[in-house]
XYZ file of C-alpha atoms in Angstrom:
353
model
C -18.293 -37.483 -81.953
C -17.905 -40.099 -78.963
C -20.445 -40.318 -76.594
C -19.444 -39.964 -72.889
C -20.976 -41.233 -70.053
C -19.571 -39.370 -66.796
C -18.987 -40.458 -63.429
C -19.381 -37.903 -61.542
C -21.063 -34.573 -61.793
C -22.700 -32.153 -59.241
C -26.076 -30.602 -61.379
C -28.362 -31.423 -58.772
C -26.510 -29.152 -56.458
C -26.810 -26.496 -58.891
C -30.236 -26.653 -59.733
C -31.335 -26.449 -56.077
C -29.213 -23.533 -55.164
C -30.692 -21.871 -58.252
C -34.121 -23.038 -57.152
C -33.755 -21.708 -53.570
C -33.100 -18.404 -55.195
C -36.373 -18.949 -57.046
C -35.330 -20.747 -60.173
C -36.766 -23.534 -61.948
C -34.410 -26.307 -62.140
C -36.874 -28.304 -64.734
C -36.772 -25.448 -67.159
C -33.170 -24.397 -66.224
C -31.733 -28.044 -67.269
C -34.244 -28.571 -70.118
C -34.001 -25.221 -71.840
C -30.411 -24.285 -71.314
C -28.763 -21.313 -69.122
C -25.170 -19.503 -68.886
C -24.866 -20.987 -65.118
C -22.470 -23.957 -64.198
C -21.402 -26.590 -66.821
C -24.340 -29.165 -67.586
C -27.701 -28.407 -68.874
C -29.240 -30.437 -71.915
C -28.119 -28.110 -74.672
C -24.767 -28.218 -73.551
C -24.926 -32.143 -73.084
C -26.195 -32.671 -76.299
C -23.639 -30.585 -77.940
C -20.462 -32.003 -76.194
C -21.586 -35.513 -76.753
C -22.483 -36.273 -72.779
C -24.706 -39.070 -72.952
C -25.193 -39.536 -69.047
C -23.956 -39.753 -66.099
C -23.789 -40.012 -62.087
C -25.629 -37.171 -60.689
C -24.599 -36.218 -57.409
C -27.042 -35.883 -54.140
C -24.691 -33.531 -52.183
C -25.192 -31.609 -48.746
C -22.878 -28.444 -48.948
C -20.889 -27.563 -46.052
C -21.358 -24.030 -45.651
C -18.429 -23.571 -43.195
C -15.809 -24.817 -45.751
C -13.284 -22.053 -46.890
C -10.316 -23.024 -49.117
C -7.350 -22.056 -47.975
C -5.047 -19.644 -49.887
C -1.760 -21.472 -51.065
C 1.345 -20.085 -49.521
C 4.101 -18.578 -51.649
C 5.425 -22.110 -52.367
C 1.650 -23.118 -53.456
C 1.032 -25.471 -50.493
C -2.380 -25.226 -48.596
C -4.124 -27.165 -45.930
C -7.829 -26.539 -45.713
C -9.676 -27.514 -42.425
C -12.084 -30.772 -42.954
C -15.793 -29.281 -42.676
C -17.639 -29.979 -39.378
C -20.004 -32.800 -39.574
C -23.222 -32.044 -40.843
C -26.769 -32.847 -38.880
C -29.007 -35.519 -39.966
C -32.323 -34.212 -40.215
C -31.617 -31.074 -42.297
C -29.256 -32.954 -44.495
C -31.974 -35.657 -45.044
C -34.252 -32.598 -45.945
C -31.593 -31.468 -48.717
C -31.065 -34.907 -49.545
C -34.990 -35.162 -50.617
C -35.078 -31.709 -52.263
C -32.576 -32.860 -54.612
C -33.909 -36.344 -55.207
C -37.461 -34.523 -55.701
C -35.329 -32.574 -58.837
C -34.294 -35.806 -60.445
C -37.500 -37.364 -60.135
C -39.262 -34.019 -61.509
C -36.343 -33.843 -64.531
C -37.598 -37.509 -65.368
C -41.554 -37.123 -65.238
C -40.708 -33.881 -67.683
C -38.927 -36.053 -70.095
C -35.686 -33.831 -69.571
C -33.736 -37.204 -68.800
C -34.074 -40.739 -68.078
C -33.238 -42.135 -64.358
C -31.715 -45.452 -64.936
C -31.482 -48.088 -62.581
C -30.043 -51.158 -64.696
C -27.836 -51.225 -67.627
C -31.249 -52.010 -69.318
C -32.291 -48.618 -68.437
C -28.814 -47.029 -69.974
C -29.132 -48.600 -72.838
C -32.386 -47.792 -73.737
C -32.134 -44.096 -72.639
C -28.777 -43.958 -75.351
C -31.127 -45.686 -77.791
C -34.004 -43.118 -77.355
C -31.327 -40.274 -77.328
C -32.258 -39.250 -73.563
C -29.879 -37.695 -71.048
C -28.895 -41.305 -68.938
C -28.732 -40.270 -65.453
C -27.737 -42.598 -62.347
C -28.696 -41.139 -58.880
C -25.604 -40.754 -56.556
C -24.945 -39.866 -53.320
C -21.786 -37.928 -52.340
C -21.473 -38.518 -48.373
C -24.199 -40.157 -46.759
C -25.239 -37.279 -44.378
C -28.733 -38.356 -45.304
C -28.584 -42.318 -44.195
C -29.201 -43.028 -40.997
C -27.384 -45.538 -38.629
C -29.838 -48.085 -39.023
C -29.492 -47.660 -42.745
C -33.628 -47.503 -43.058
C -33.327 -44.434 -45.184
C -30.673 -46.381 -47.734
C -34.260 -48.581 -48.749
C -36.099 -45.808 -49.555
C -33.259 -44.229 -51.429
C -32.592 -47.196 -53.291
C -36.487 -47.407 -54.357
C -36.190 -43.763 -55.649
C -33.198 -45.110 -57.897
C -29.963 -44.458 -55.929
C -27.655 -46.874 -57.462
C -24.043 -45.492 -56.314
C -22.859 -43.676 -53.391
C -19.510 -42.672 -51.415
C -19.766 -43.174 -47.669
C -18.037 -39.940 -47.166
C -17.337 -36.808 -48.309
C -14.382 -34.398 -47.556
C -15.798 -34.479 -43.824
C -16.311 -36.725 -41.462
C -19.587 -38.537 -40.727
C -21.099 -41.673 -38.623
C -19.572 -43.928 -41.488
C -16.297 -43.008 -42.158
C -13.644 -40.287 -42.620
C -12.453 -37.972 -45.170
C -9.590 -36.585 -46.581
C -8.939 -32.591 -46.521
C -8.274 -30.628 -49.417
C -4.537 -30.031 -49.150
C -1.182 -29.760 -51.104
C 0.899 -31.774 -50.722
C -0.364 -34.501 -48.423
C -0.763 -38.255 -48.550
C -4.283 -39.452 -48.552
C -3.486 -41.322 -45.255
C -5.159 -38.641 -43.063
C -6.763 -40.616 -40.498
C -9.169 -43.178 -39.640
C -11.040 -44.976 -42.052
C -14.728 -46.432 -41.781
C -16.597 -47.017 -38.796
C -18.597 -50.024 -37.748
C -21.660 -48.501 -39.197
C -19.542 -47.555 -42.207
C -18.789 -51.350 -42.428
C -22.437 -52.535 -42.175
C -23.090 -49.615 -45.072
C -20.621 -51.245 -47.464
C -21.942 -54.856 -46.739
C -25.641 -53.402 -47.521
C -24.514 -51.524 -50.579
C -23.006 -55.189 -51.811
C -26.441 -56.539 -50.995
C -28.420 -54.301 -52.558
C -26.413 -53.646 -55.516
C -25.088 -49.987 -55.098
C -21.943 -48.980 -56.088
C -19.190 -47.739 -53.393
C -17.478 -44.835 -54.608
C -13.902 -43.924 -52.530
C -13.259 -40.861 -54.168
C -13.190 -38.645 -50.825
C -12.357 -41.355 -48.320
C -9.150 -41.834 -46.303
C -6.719 -44.025 -47.427
C -7.414 -46.300 -44.546
C -11.116 -46.154 -45.576
C -10.254 -47.013 -48.795
C -8.327 -50.207 -47.742
C -11.357 -51.241 -45.015
C -13.611 -51.208 -48.223
C -11.249 -53.160 -49.987
C -11.443 -55.784 -47.415
C -15.214 -55.987 -46.752
C -16.628 -55.158 -50.224
C -17.505 -57.806 -53.121
C -17.504 -55.068 -55.946
C -14.688 -53.683 -58.159
C -12.811 -50.890 -56.626
C -14.170 -47.419 -57.894
C -12.866 -44.140 -57.373
C -15.239 -41.772 -59.543
C -13.321 -38.508 -59.787
C -9.877 -39.038 -58.714
C -6.183 -38.571 -60.044
C -2.878 -39.972 -59.475
C -0.988 -38.799 -56.480
C 2.217 -39.540 -58.205
C 1.655 -36.674 -60.602
C -0.494 -34.248 -58.093
C 0.134 -34.622 -54.492
C -2.983 -33.684 -52.988
C -4.894 -35.277 -50.369
C -7.791 -36.401 -52.857
C -5.633 -38.083 -55.519
C -4.515 -41.686 -55.262
C -1.263 -43.522 -54.392
C 0.210 -45.836 -56.699
C -0.894 -48.683 -54.088
C -4.482 -47.598 -54.209
C -4.425 -48.031 -58.009
C -2.638 -51.089 -57.920
C -5.563 -52.797 -55.753
C -8.153 -51.003 -58.134
C -6.370 -52.777 -61.104
C -6.352 -56.100 -59.181
C -10.277 -55.576 -58.559
C -10.697 -54.994 -61.943
C -11.960 -51.194 -60.778
C -11.714 -48.095 -62.166
C -10.639 -44.376 -61.587
C -12.489 -41.392 -63.403
C -10.284 -38.573 -64.526
C -11.513 -35.709 -62.224
C -11.197 -32.039 -64.380
C -11.000 -30.052 -61.350
C -7.405 -28.037 -62.118
C -6.290 -28.677 -58.823
C -6.076 -32.238 -59.138
C -4.256 -31.475 -62.408
C -1.704 -29.396 -62.436
C 1.474 -30.519 -61.173
C 1.646 -27.033 -58.764
C -1.673 -28.081 -57.252
C -3.052 -24.258 -58.364
C -6.761 -23.147 -58.861
C -6.334 -21.990 -62.643
C -8.153 -22.448 -65.070
C -5.877 -21.977 -68.131
C -4.794 -25.597 -67.417
C -3.808 -26.926 -70.733
C -5.678 -30.482 -72.248
C -2.017 -31.876 -72.192
C -2.422 -32.320 -68.336
C -5.453 -34.044 -68.550
C -4.090 -36.125 -71.253
C -0.728 -36.916 -69.162
C -3.153 -38.064 -66.339
C -4.763 -40.369 -68.500
C -1.837 -42.036 -69.834
C -0.481 -42.618 -66.083
C -3.742 -44.164 -65.498
C -3.963 -46.327 -68.249
C -0.334 -47.229 -67.751
C -1.390 -48.090 -64.066
C -4.816 -49.972 -64.412
C -4.899 -50.793 -68.008
C -7.345 -49.146 -71.031
C -9.989 -51.067 -69.111
C -9.741 -49.345 -65.711
C -9.907 -45.440 -66.772
C -12.883 -43.397 -67.429
C -14.107 -40.034 -67.478
C -15.430 -38.520 -63.756
C -15.452 -35.069 -64.708
C -16.699 -33.126 -61.241
C -18.997 -30.760 -63.453
C -20.816 -27.977 -61.371
C -18.351 -28.947 -58.324
C -15.164 -27.757 -59.469
C -13.209 -25.206 -61.484
C -12.226 -27.005 -65.031
C -9.817 -26.116 -67.550
C -11.053 -23.123 -69.995
C -10.518 -25.543 -73.146
C -13.375 -27.605 -71.883
C -15.330 -24.632 -69.742
C -18.712 -26.887 -69.756
C -20.034 -30.242 -71.242
C -20.262 -28.575 -74.114
C -16.424 -28.779 -74.456
C -15.857 -32.489 -73.988
C -15.195 -33.352 -77.606
C -12.211 -31.253 -77.193
C -10.572 -34.063 -74.367
C -11.929 -36.825 -76.913
C -9.856 -34.763 -79.857
C -6.694 -34.302 -77.286
C -6.668 -38.005 -76.622
C -7.059 -39.189 -80.085
C -4.299 -36.729 -81.313
C -2.083 -38.792 -78.305
C -2.855 -41.992 -79.767
C -5.973 -43.309 -78.336
C -7.668 -45.496 -81.030
C -11.356 -45.882 -81.571
C -11.893 -48.888 -79.327
C -10.031 -47.307 -76.800
C -11.810 -43.856 -76.810
C -15.091 -45.635 -76.330
C -14.080 -47.608 -73.361
C -12.416 -44.468 -72.095
C -15.662 -42.471 -72.700
C -18.293 -44.878 -71.570
C -17.827 -48.860 -71.787
C -15.503 -49.054 -68.830
C -18.043 -47.335 -66.657
C -20.965 -49.840 -67.920
C -18.571 -52.613 -67.193
C -18.112 -51.677 -63.656
C -21.819 -50.638 -63.302
C -23.330 -53.979 -64.334
C -20.907 -55.904 -61.904
C -21.819 -53.698 -58.834
C -25.626 -53.917 -59.772
C -25.399 -57.311 -60.381
C -26.927 -56.583 -63.431
C -26.888 -59.918 -65.528
C -29.473 -58.974 -68.369
C -26.613 -57.323 -70.374
C -23.663 -59.540 -69.281
């Protein structure tokens, strides 16, 4: 079994939502459930050793548009969120992450040494990520607090606009060049992330925002859960020009398991073959090299192929990649080592260099 480190999941969102309905987040993750994609038993069954776990503030007004007869759709961007309730929700999700660590259900990792120790101890290595920074104030004061709590990765925007920048809509077919990029405050956020050692994730930002970050950041360019636009022209996917820039920066793209971003027809259909996932990996490896491709499942945030279904099915993808000709050393890079390289660089972590 190849251990997998996943670049993006929304398990904290699912646990938070179920806790709001009276559930117990720690028990649900630790003991297992039939809900969603990730819990500790299913992670162990599928070789999921850890990953970037997102604090994401849901947009209640977002309703995905039904495709027309040609499969085309454009979902308008969600309305911007207010900061105060966003901060409350972010704190509640961070609390769940901290409680899971206190219960011994996972290890909240702030350095590569933490990740190494977690894996050696057979503990789920969780890294706190923020998907859309609505909880962060314009003065970036809250960023320091979340950093102290363990935040080590963030995407300035989700697929909506905020004070830091502009997001891409869920649309097919559409270019990611859908609007402006970073705001002045967003540029300050990038600089502060560089200073602190917080990974900057470009998965939901407009193409202009991507180039704004590329000009400012001293980190490798990373899109934690995105796929090639040349294969599936949804606005969320990356153009070849963006992939070229990621390669030049020694960055990384994590394969998103969302079927709408894998299927050539862009449809939401779980009967999406593993061959579609392999096709995307092959394309990314061709554009980025074997060192620039990883996993960014979007578990608990998207409909994934039925042959994967949950974290317990991860080895089905690994087996498909092996059958497609990827050897042991290549699989180790795709499954975890490429993420470790990029995190080490973004975090200024020299202990494991």
